[in-house]
mmCIF file of C-alpha atoms in Angstrom:
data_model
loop_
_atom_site.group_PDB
_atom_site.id
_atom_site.type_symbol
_atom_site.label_atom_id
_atom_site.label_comp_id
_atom_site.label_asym_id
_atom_site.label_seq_id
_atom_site.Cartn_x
_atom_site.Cartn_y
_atom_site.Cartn_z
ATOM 1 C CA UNK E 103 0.000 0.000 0.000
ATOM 2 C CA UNK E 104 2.505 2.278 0.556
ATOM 3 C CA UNK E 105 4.397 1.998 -2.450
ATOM 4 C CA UNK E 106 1.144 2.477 -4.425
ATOM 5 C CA UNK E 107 0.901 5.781 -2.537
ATOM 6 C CA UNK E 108 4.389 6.571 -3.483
ATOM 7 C CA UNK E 109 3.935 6.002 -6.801
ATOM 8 C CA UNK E 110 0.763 8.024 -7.643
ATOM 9 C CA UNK E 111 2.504 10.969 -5.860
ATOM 10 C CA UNK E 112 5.757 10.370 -7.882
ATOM 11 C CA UNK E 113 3.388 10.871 -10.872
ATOM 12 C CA UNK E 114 1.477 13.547 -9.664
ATOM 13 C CA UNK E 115 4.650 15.225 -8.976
ATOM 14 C CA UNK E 116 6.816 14.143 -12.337
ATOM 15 C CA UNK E 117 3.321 16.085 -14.079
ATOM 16 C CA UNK E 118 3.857 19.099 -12.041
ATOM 17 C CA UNK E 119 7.642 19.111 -12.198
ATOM 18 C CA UNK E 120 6.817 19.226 -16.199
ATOM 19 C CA UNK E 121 4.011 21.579 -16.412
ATOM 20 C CA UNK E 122 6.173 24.020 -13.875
ATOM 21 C CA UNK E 123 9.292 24.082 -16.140
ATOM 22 C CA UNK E 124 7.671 24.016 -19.397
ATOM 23 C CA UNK E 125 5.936 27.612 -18.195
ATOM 24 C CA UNK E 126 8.860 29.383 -17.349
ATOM 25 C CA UNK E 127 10.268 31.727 -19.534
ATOM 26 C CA UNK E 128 13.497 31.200 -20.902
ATOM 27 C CA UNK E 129 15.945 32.690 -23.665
ATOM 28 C CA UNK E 130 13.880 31.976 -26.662
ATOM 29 C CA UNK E 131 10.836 32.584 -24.427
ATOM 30 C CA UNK E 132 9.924 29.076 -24.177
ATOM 31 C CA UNK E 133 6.205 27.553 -23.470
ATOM 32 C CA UNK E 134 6.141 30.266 -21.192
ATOM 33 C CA UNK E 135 5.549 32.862 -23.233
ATOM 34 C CA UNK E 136 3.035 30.708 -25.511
ATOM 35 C CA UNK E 137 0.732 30.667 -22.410
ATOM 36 C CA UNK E 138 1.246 34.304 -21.891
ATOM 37 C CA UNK E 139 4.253 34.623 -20.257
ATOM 38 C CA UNK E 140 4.642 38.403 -21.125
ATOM 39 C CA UNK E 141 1.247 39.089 -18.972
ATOM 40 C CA UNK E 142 2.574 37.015 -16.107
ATOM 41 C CA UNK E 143 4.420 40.061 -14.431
ATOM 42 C CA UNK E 144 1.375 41.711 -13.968
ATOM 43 C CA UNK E 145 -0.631 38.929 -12.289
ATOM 44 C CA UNK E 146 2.626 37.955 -10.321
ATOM 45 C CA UNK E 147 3.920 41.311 -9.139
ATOM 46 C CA UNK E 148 6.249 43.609 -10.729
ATOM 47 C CA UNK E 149 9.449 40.469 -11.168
ATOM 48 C CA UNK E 150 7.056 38.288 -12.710
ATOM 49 C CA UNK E 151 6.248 35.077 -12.301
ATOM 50 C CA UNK E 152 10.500 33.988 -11.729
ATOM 51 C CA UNK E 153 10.441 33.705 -7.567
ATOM 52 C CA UNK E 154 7.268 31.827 -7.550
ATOM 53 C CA UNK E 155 7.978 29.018 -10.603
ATOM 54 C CA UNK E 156 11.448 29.150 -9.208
ATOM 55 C CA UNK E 157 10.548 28.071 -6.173
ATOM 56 C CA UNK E 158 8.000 25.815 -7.111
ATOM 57 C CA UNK E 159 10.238 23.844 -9.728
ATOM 58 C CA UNK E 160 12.950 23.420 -6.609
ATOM 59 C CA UNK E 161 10.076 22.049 -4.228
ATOM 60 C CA UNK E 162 8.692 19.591 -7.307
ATOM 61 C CA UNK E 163 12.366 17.981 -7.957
ATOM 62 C CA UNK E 164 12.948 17.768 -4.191
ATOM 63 C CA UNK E 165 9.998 15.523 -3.958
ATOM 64 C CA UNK E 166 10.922 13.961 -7.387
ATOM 65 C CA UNK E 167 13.974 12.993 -5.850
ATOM 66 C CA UNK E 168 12.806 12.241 -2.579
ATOM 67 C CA UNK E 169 9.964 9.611 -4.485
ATOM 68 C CA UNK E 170 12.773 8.104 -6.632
ATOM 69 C CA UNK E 171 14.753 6.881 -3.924
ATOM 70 C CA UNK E 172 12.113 5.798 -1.929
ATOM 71 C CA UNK E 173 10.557 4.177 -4.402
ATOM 72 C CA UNK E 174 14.606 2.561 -5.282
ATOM 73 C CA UNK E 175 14.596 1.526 -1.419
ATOM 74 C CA UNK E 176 11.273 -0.177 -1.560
ATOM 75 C CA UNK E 177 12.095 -1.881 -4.386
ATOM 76 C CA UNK E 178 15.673 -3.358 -3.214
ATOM 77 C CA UNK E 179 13.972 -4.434 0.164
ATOM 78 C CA UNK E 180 12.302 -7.163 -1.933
ATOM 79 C CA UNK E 181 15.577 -8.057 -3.548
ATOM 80 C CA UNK E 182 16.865 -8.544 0.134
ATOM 81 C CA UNK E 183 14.417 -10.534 1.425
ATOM 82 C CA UNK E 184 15.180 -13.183 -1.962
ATOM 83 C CA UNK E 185 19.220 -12.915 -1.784
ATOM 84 C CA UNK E 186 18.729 -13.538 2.071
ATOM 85 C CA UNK E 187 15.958 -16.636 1.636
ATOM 86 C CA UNK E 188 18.079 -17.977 -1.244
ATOM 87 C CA UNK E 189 21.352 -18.023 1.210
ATOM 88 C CA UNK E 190 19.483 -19.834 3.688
ATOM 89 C CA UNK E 191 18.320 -22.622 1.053
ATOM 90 C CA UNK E 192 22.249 -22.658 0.182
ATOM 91 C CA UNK E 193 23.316 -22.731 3.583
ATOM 92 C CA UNK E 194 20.829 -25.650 4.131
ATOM 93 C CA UNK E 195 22.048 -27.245 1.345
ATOM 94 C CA UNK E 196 25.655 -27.517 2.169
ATOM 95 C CA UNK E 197 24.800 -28.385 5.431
ATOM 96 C CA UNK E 198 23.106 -31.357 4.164
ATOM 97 C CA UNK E 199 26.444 -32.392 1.853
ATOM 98 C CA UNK E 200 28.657 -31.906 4.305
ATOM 99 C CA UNK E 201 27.610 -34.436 6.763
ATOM 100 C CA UNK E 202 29.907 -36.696 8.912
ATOM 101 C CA UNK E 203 29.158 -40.492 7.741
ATOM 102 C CA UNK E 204 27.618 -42.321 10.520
ATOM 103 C CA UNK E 205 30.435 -44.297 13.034
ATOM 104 C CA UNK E 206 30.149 -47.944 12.531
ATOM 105 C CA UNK E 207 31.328 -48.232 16.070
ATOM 106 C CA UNK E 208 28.016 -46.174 17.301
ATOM 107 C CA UNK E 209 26.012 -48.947 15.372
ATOM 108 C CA UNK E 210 23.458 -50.696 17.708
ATOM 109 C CA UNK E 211 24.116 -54.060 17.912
ATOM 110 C CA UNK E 212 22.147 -56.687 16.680
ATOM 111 C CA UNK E 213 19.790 -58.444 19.178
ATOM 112 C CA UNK E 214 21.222 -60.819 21.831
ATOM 113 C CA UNK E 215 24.565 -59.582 21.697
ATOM 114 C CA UNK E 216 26.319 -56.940 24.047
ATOM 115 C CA UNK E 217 26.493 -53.091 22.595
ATOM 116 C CA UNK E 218 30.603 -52.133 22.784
ATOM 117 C CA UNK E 219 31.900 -49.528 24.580
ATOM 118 C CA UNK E 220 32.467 -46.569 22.070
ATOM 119 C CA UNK E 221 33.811 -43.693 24.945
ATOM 120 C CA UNK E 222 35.480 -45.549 27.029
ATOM 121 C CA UNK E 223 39.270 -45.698 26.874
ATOM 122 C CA UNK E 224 40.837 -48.971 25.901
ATOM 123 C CA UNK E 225 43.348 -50.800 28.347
ATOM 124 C CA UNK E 226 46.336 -52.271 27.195
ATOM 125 C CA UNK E 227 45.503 -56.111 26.865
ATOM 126 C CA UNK E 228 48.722 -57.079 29.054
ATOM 127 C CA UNK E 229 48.103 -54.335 31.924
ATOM 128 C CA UNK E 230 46.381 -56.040 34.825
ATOM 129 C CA UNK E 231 42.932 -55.120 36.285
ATOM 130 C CA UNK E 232 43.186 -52.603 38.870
ATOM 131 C CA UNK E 233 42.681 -53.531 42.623
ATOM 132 C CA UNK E 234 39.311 -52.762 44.418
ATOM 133 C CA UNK E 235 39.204 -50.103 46.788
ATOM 134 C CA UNK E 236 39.529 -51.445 50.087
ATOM 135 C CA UNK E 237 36.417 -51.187 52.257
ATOM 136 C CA UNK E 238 36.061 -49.599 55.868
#
């Protein structure tokens, strides 16, 4: 919603910005003077219509500008949210490659028959079995 709001006023104010700089007067006299430009400094004051199109045509490109780069933003946001979900799927992915083959050792053993020790140390085969602790 808010981009749609964005971008109606961008258009509203790309027409204005337009219309505003077409009427001013320039050199060769421009639209300006096709819409009466010449009678201008008699509605406007005795300088014309300058200060007020002037003004107007810096206020209309601030907000062109202003529209452009929010309308840039809004747009890369949705770029961001696919790099970032398409990193995850990769990350995902190479976490699924990389994983450590299963320890044959860690294997339950079949039925009936004793499951081996996998974390305990191993003693020497010709070491003898330590003494019990005597009791009190």
């Amino acid at each position: 919603m808010l981009t749609t709001l964005i971008d109606i006023l961008h258009v509203f104010v790309c027409g204005v910005l337009m219309f505003v700089v077409l009427l001013q007067q320039g050199k060769g006299g421009g639209m300006g003077a096709a819409f009466g430009g010449g009678g201008a400094a008699q509605v406007f004051g005795g300088r014309g219509a300058g200060n007020l199109l002037t003004r107007t045509t810096s206020i209309c490109a601030a907000l062109f500008m202003l529209t452009s780069v929010s309308l840039a933003y809004l747009s890369s946001s949705g770029d961001r949210a696919i790099r970032a979900r398409v990193a995850l799927e990769a990350q995902k992915k190479a976490e699924k490659g990389t994983a450590r083959p299963k320890d044959t050792a860690a294997a339950p053993a079949p039925s009936g028959a004793p499951a081996p020790a996998t974390n305990a140390p191993e003693a020497p085969s010709s070491a003898p079995a330590p003494a019990p602790a005597p009791s009190k």
